[in-house]
XYZ file of C-alpha atoms in Angstrom:
411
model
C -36.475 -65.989 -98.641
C -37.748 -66.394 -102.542
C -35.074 -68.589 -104.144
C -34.208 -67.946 -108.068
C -35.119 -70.864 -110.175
C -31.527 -71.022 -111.757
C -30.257 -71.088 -107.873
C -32.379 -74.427 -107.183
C -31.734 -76.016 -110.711
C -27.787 -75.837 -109.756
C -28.356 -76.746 -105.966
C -30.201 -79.059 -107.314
C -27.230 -80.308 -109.778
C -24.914 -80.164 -106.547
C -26.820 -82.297 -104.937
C -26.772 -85.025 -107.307
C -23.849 -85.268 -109.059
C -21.753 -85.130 -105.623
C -23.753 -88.051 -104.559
C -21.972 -90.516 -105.554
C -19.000 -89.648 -102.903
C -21.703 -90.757 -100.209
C -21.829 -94.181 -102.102
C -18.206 -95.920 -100.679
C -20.363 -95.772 -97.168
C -23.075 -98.268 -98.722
C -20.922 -99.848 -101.685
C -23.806 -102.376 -103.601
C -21.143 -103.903 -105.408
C -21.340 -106.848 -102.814
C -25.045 -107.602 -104.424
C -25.192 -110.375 -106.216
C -27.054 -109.680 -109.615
C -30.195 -111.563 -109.293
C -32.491 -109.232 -111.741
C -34.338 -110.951 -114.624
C -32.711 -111.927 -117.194
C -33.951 -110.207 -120.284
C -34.083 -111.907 -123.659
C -35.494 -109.727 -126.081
C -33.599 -106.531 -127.660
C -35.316 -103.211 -127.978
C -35.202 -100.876 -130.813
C -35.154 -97.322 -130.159
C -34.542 -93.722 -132.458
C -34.974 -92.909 -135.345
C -33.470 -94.471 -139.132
C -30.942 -94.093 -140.299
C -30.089 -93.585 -136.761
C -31.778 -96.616 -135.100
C -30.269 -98.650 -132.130
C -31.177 -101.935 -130.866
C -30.433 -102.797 -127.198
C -28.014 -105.934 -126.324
C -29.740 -107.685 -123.574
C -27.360 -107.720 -119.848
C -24.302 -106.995 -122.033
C -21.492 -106.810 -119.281
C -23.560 -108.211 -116.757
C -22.926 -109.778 -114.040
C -19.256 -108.684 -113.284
C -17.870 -111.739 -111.916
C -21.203 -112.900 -110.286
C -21.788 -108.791 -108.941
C -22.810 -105.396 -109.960
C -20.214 -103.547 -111.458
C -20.465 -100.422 -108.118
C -21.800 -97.231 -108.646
C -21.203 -95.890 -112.000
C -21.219 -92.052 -112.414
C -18.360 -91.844 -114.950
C -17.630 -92.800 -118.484
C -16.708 -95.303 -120.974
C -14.120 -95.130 -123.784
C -13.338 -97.780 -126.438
C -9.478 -98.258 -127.834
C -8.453 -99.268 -131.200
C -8.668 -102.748 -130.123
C -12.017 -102.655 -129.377
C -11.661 -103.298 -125.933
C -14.250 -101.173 -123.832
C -13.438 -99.157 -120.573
C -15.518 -98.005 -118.070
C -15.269 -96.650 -114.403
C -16.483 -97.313 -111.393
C -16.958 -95.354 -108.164
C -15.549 -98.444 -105.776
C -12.429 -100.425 -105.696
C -12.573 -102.136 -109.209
C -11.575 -98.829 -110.195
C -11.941 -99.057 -113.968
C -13.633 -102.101 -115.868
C -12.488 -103.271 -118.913
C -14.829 -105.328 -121.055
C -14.061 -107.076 -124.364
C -16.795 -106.334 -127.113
C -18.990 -109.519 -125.866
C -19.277 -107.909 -122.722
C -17.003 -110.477 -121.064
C -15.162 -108.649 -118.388
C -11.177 -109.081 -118.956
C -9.663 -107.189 -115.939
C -9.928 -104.304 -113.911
C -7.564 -102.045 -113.516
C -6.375 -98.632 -111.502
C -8.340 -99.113 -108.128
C -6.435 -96.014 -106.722
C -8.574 -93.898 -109.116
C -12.058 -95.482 -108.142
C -14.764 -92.012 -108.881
C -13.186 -91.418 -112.309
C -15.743 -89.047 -113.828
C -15.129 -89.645 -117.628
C -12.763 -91.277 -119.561
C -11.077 -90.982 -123.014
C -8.893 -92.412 -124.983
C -6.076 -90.565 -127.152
C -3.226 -92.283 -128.978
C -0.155 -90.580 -128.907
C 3.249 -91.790 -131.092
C 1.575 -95.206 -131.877
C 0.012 -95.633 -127.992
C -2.901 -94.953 -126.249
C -3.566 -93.228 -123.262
C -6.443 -92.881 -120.884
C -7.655 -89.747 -119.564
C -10.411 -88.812 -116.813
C -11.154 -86.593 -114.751
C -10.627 -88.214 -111.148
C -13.815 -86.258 -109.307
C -13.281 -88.274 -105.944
C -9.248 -87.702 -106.300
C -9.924 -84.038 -106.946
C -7.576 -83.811 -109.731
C -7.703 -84.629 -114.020
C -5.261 -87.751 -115.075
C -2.987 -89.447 -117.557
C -3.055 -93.377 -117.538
C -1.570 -95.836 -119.881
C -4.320 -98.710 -120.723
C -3.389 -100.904 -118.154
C -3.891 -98.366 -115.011
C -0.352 -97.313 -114.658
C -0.726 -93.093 -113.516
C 2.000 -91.048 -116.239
C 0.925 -88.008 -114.651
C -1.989 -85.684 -112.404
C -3.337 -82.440 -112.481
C -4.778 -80.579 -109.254
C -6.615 -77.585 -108.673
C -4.801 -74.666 -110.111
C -4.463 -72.492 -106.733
C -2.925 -69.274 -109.145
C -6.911 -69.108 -110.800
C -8.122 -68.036 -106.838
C -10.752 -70.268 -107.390
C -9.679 -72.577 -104.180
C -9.073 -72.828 -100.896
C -5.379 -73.559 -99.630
C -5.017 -77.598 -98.721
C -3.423 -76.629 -95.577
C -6.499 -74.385 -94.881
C -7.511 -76.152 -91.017
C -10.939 -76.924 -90.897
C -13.019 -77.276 -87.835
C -14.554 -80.297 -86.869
C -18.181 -81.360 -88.559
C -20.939 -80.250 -87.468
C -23.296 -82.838 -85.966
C -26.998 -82.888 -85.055
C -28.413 -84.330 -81.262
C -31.604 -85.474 -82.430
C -32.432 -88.328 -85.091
C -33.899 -87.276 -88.636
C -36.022 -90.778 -88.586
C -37.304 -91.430 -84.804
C -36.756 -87.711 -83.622
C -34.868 -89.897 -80.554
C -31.881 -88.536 -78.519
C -28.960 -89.976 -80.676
C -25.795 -92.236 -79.699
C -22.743 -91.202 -81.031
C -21.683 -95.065 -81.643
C -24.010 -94.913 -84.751
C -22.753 -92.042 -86.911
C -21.587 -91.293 -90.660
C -19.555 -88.418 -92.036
C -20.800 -87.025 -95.368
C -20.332 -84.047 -97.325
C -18.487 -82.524 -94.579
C -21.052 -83.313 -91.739
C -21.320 -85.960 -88.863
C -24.647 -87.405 -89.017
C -25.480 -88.648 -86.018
C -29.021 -91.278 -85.491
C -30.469 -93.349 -82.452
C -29.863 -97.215 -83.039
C -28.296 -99.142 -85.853
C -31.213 -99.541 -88.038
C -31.667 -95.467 -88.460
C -27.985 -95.711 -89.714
C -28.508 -98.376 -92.251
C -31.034 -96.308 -93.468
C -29.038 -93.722 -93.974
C -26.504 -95.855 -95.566
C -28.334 -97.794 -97.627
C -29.682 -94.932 -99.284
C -27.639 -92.625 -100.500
C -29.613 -90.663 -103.242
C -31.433 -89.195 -100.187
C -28.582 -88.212 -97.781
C -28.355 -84.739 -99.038
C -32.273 -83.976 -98.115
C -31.302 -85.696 -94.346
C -28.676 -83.409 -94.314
C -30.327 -80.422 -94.982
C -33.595 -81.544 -92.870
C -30.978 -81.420 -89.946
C -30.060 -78.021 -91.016
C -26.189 -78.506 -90.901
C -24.064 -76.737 -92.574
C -20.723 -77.956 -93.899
C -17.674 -76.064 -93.098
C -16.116 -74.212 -95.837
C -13.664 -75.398 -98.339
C -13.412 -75.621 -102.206
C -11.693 -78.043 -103.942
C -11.417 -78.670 -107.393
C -14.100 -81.625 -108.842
C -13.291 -81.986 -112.249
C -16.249 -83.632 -114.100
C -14.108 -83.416 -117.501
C -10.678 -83.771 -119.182
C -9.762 -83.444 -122.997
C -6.949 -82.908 -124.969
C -6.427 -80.793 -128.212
C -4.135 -82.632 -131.332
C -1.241 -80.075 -130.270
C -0.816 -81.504 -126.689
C -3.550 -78.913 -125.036
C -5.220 -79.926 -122.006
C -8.498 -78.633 -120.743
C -10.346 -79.746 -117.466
C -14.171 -78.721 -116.694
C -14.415 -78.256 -113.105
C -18.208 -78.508 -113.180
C -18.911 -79.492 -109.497
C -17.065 -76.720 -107.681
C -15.945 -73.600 -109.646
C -17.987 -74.323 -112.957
C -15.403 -73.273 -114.818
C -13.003 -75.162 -117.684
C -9.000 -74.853 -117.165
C -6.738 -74.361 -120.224
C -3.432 -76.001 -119.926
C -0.292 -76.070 -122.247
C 0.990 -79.969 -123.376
C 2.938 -80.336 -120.234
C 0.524 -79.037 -118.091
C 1.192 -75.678 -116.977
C -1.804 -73.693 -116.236
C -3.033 -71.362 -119.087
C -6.011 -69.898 -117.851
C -9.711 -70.329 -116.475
C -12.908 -70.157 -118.882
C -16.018 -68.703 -116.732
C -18.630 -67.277 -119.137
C -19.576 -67.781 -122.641
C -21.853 -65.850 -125.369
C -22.715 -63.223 -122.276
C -23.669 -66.438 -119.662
C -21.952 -67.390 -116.898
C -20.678 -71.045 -117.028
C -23.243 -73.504 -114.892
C -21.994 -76.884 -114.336
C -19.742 -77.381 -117.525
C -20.219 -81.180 -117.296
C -18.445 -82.160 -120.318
C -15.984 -80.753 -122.209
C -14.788 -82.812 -125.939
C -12.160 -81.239 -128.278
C -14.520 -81.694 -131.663
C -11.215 -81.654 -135.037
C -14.245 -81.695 -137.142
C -14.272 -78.057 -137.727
C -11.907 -76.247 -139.948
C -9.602 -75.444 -136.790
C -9.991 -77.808 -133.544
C -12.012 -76.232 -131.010
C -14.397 -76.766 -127.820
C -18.034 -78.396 -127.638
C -18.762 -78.111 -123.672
C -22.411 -79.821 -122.352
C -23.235 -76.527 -120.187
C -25.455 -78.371 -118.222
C -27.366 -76.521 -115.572
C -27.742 -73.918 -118.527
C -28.920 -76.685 -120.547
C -27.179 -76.312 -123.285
C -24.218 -77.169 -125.510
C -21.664 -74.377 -126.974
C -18.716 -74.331 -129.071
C -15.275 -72.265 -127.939
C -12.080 -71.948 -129.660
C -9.268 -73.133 -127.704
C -8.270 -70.119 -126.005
C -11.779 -69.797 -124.349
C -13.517 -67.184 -126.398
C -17.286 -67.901 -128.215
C -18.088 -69.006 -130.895
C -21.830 -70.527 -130.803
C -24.545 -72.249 -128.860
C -25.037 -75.332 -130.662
C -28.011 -76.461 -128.491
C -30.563 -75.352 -126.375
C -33.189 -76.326 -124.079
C -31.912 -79.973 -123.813
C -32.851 -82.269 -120.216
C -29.581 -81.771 -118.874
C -26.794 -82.896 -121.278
C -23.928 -84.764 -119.423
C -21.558 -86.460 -121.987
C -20.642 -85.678 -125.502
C -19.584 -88.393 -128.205
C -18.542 -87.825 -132.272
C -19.423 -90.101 -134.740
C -18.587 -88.511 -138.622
C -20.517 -85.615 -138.574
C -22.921 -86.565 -135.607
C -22.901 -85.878 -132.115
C -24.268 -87.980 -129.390
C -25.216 -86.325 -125.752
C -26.360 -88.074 -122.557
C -28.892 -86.325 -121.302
C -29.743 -87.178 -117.536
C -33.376 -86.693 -117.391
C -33.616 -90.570 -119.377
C -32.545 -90.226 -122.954
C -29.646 -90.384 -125.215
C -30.259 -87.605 -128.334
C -28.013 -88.012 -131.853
C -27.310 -84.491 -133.159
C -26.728 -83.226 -136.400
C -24.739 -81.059 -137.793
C -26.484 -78.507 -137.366
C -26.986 -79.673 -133.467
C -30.897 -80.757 -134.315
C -31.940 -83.988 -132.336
C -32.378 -86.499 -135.089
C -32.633 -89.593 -132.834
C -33.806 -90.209 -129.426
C -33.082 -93.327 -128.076
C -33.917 -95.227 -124.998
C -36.132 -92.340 -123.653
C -37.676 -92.785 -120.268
C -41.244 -91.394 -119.665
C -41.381 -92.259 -116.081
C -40.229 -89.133 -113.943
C -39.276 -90.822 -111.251
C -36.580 -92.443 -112.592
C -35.437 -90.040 -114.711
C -31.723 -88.346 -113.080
C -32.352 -91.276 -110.601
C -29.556 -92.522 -108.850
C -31.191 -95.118 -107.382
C -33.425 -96.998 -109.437
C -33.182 -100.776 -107.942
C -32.175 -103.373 -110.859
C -35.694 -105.104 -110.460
C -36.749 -101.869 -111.607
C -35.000 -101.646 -114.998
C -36.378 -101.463 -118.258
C -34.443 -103.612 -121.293
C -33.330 -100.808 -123.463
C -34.405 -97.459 -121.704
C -32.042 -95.580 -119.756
C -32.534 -93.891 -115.783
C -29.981 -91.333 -115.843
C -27.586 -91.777 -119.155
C -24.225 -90.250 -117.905
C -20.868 -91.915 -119.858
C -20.947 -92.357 -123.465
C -19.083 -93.695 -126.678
C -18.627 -94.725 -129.861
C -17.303 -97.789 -131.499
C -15.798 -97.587 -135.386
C -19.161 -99.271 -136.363
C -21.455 -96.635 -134.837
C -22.337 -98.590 -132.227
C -22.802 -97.082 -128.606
C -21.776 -97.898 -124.717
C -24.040 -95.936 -122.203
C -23.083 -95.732 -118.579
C -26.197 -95.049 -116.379
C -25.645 -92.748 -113.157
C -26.456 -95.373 -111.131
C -25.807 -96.880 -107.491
C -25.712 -100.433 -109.067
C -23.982 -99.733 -111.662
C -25.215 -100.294 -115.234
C -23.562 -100.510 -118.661
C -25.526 -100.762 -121.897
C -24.324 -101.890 -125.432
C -26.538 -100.753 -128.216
C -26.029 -101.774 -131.811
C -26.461 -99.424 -134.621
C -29.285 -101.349 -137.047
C -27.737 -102.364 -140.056
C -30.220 -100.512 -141.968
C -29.045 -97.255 -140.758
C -26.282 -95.636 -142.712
């Protein structure tokens, strides 16, 4: 069977940003942070768009790794920094230093990006909650004001109450090809992996970036069932609220300002939506509208609010994940190991941090020993401070957080 190239570049996609469920089996947040300690800043990009790197800012967390980070990071008018995590910290919040103040909202660990909107003189969190299946509204200190599941009126998803059999399992071991024991098993992704001994299960465990390829090298199958997995929530000055669902339907959801469901956005300028990763309500233009990282089509568009085109803004990029504004600049996370600064125009002006090693690039697991000061693995969460600085979350199993200052030569 010949598959299309656009069929393995989403599978592909599937495969990695899910992931990070498998993660809370093998959480690394018990690792103590024993890495070098690195002393010298790196500049990277291009003046008057230059960045230099802040060595281990926000590191360690209390002695630890932050947990697997495959979310965002938003920054409040106080300057205090959040940023989420896929294990019980639930979301970290940092004060500019990098000293970590408190954590907050642990029932929303697997946030998948985060903003921050102030509303009547207070600010609000919002993320899309990819391991909750639903988008939410948080005041700043974690408390939930209100959640959003899967619209069941688009047709898009399956019925809660819809039974499910029980997971498939395998007989023989992926590692020793042995008879296996059921004692020594792990459910993932909708399958019960089954292996001979304890050590063929840590294995598994301890490396999550390759359960999907044990999975399929069993050749299970995982019963059927789609659920929303927003990747993306933003909110338009009027109230608005529109959530990419760019892990299941790859499609974005238009709701009204108390959340009643407007409508489903599956195509735009002729292409069918694939992966809309990142959605970010851009009041730059002369009327607010939609700038949407259309990831496995590898670009970024613009839509007016009720859905309909209006213009590719970029093309050909590796994988754009996260959008951030900055005056009239853009900055996108692109996970193949690079941050780009757009212009106006959406031409990359700046590159920073670029990684020229492919296998780290969209690498999930790239050990801490194996970091580079100032150059990014898989650059997933970003924003901006009021100074033009930037926080980049890597996708990463650790968990890493990056500060990079804006050169004060660039203006």
């Amino acid at each position: 069977m010949h598959l299309s190239p656009n069929y393995l570049l989403i599978l592909r996609l599937v495969i990695l940003g899910l992931s990070a469920s498998a993660t809370l089996l093998a959480d690394p947040v018990a690792v103590t942070n024993s890495s070098p300690v690195a002393s010298r800043p790196v500049v990277s990009g291009t003046t008057p768009w230059a960045y230099e790197s802040v060595p281990n800012w926000g590191m360690p967390v209390r002695g630890e790794f932050p947990g697997p980070t495959h979310g965002g990071v938003a920054i409040g008018h106080d300057g205090l920094i959040y940023a989420s995590t896929d294990n019980a910290k639930g979301i970290l919040v940092f004060q500019p230093d990098g000293t970590l103040l408190k954590t907050i909202a642990p029932e929303c660990k697997g946030c998948h990006s985060l903003i921050i909107r102030e509303e009547n003189g207070k600010e609000y969190l919002y993320a899309a909650h990819l391991l909750g299946n639903r988008a939410v509204k948080l005041t700043t200190d974690g408390t939930l004001v209100w959640a959003i599941t899967a619209p069941m009126e688009s047709g898009l998803y399956d019925s809660p109450a819809s039974p499910l059999p029980p997971p498939p399992s395998n007989s023989v071991c992926p590692y020793s090809g042995k008879p296996v024991d059921p004692a020594f098993s792990a459910t993932v992704k909708g399958v019960n992996a089954c292996f001979c001994c304890e050590k063929c299960l840590a294995k598994f465990q301890s490396h999550p970036e390759d359960q999907a390829a044990v999975i399929a090298k069993l050749g299970l199958k995982a019963p059927h069932l789609r659920v929303m997995k927003p990747t993306s929530v933003t909110v338009a000055p009027d109230g608005s609220v529109f959530v990419a669902d760019g892990y299941s339907a790859s499609v974005i959801h238009r709701y009204s300002p108390d959340q009643k469901y407007l409508g489903t956005i599956k195509e735009a300028g002729g292409m069918t939506l694939k992966c809309p990763h990142s959605v970010m309500v851009d009041t730059r233009t002369p009327t607010p509208t939609l700038m949407v990282c259309d990831r496995a089509n590898k670009r970024i568009i613009r839509l007016a609010l009720d859905g309909s085109y209006l213009c590719e803004i970029a093309k050909g990029l590796p994988l754009p994940s996260t959008l951030a504004a900055f005056g009239d600049k853009t900055a996108v996370t692109e996970l193949e190991g690079r941050v780009d600064i757009l212009d106006g125009k959406g031409a990359v002006i700046s590159t920073l941090g670029e990684n020229l090693n492919p296998k780290e690039k969209a690498n999930f697991g790239v050990p801490p020993e194996a970091w580079q000061e100032g150059i990014f693995t898989a650059p997933h969460g970003i924003c901006f401070d009021a100074k033009g600085n930037l926080y980049v979350t890597d996708w990463n199993r650790w968990g890493r957080i990056s500060r990079l200052n804006r050169l004060s030569q660039s203006k």
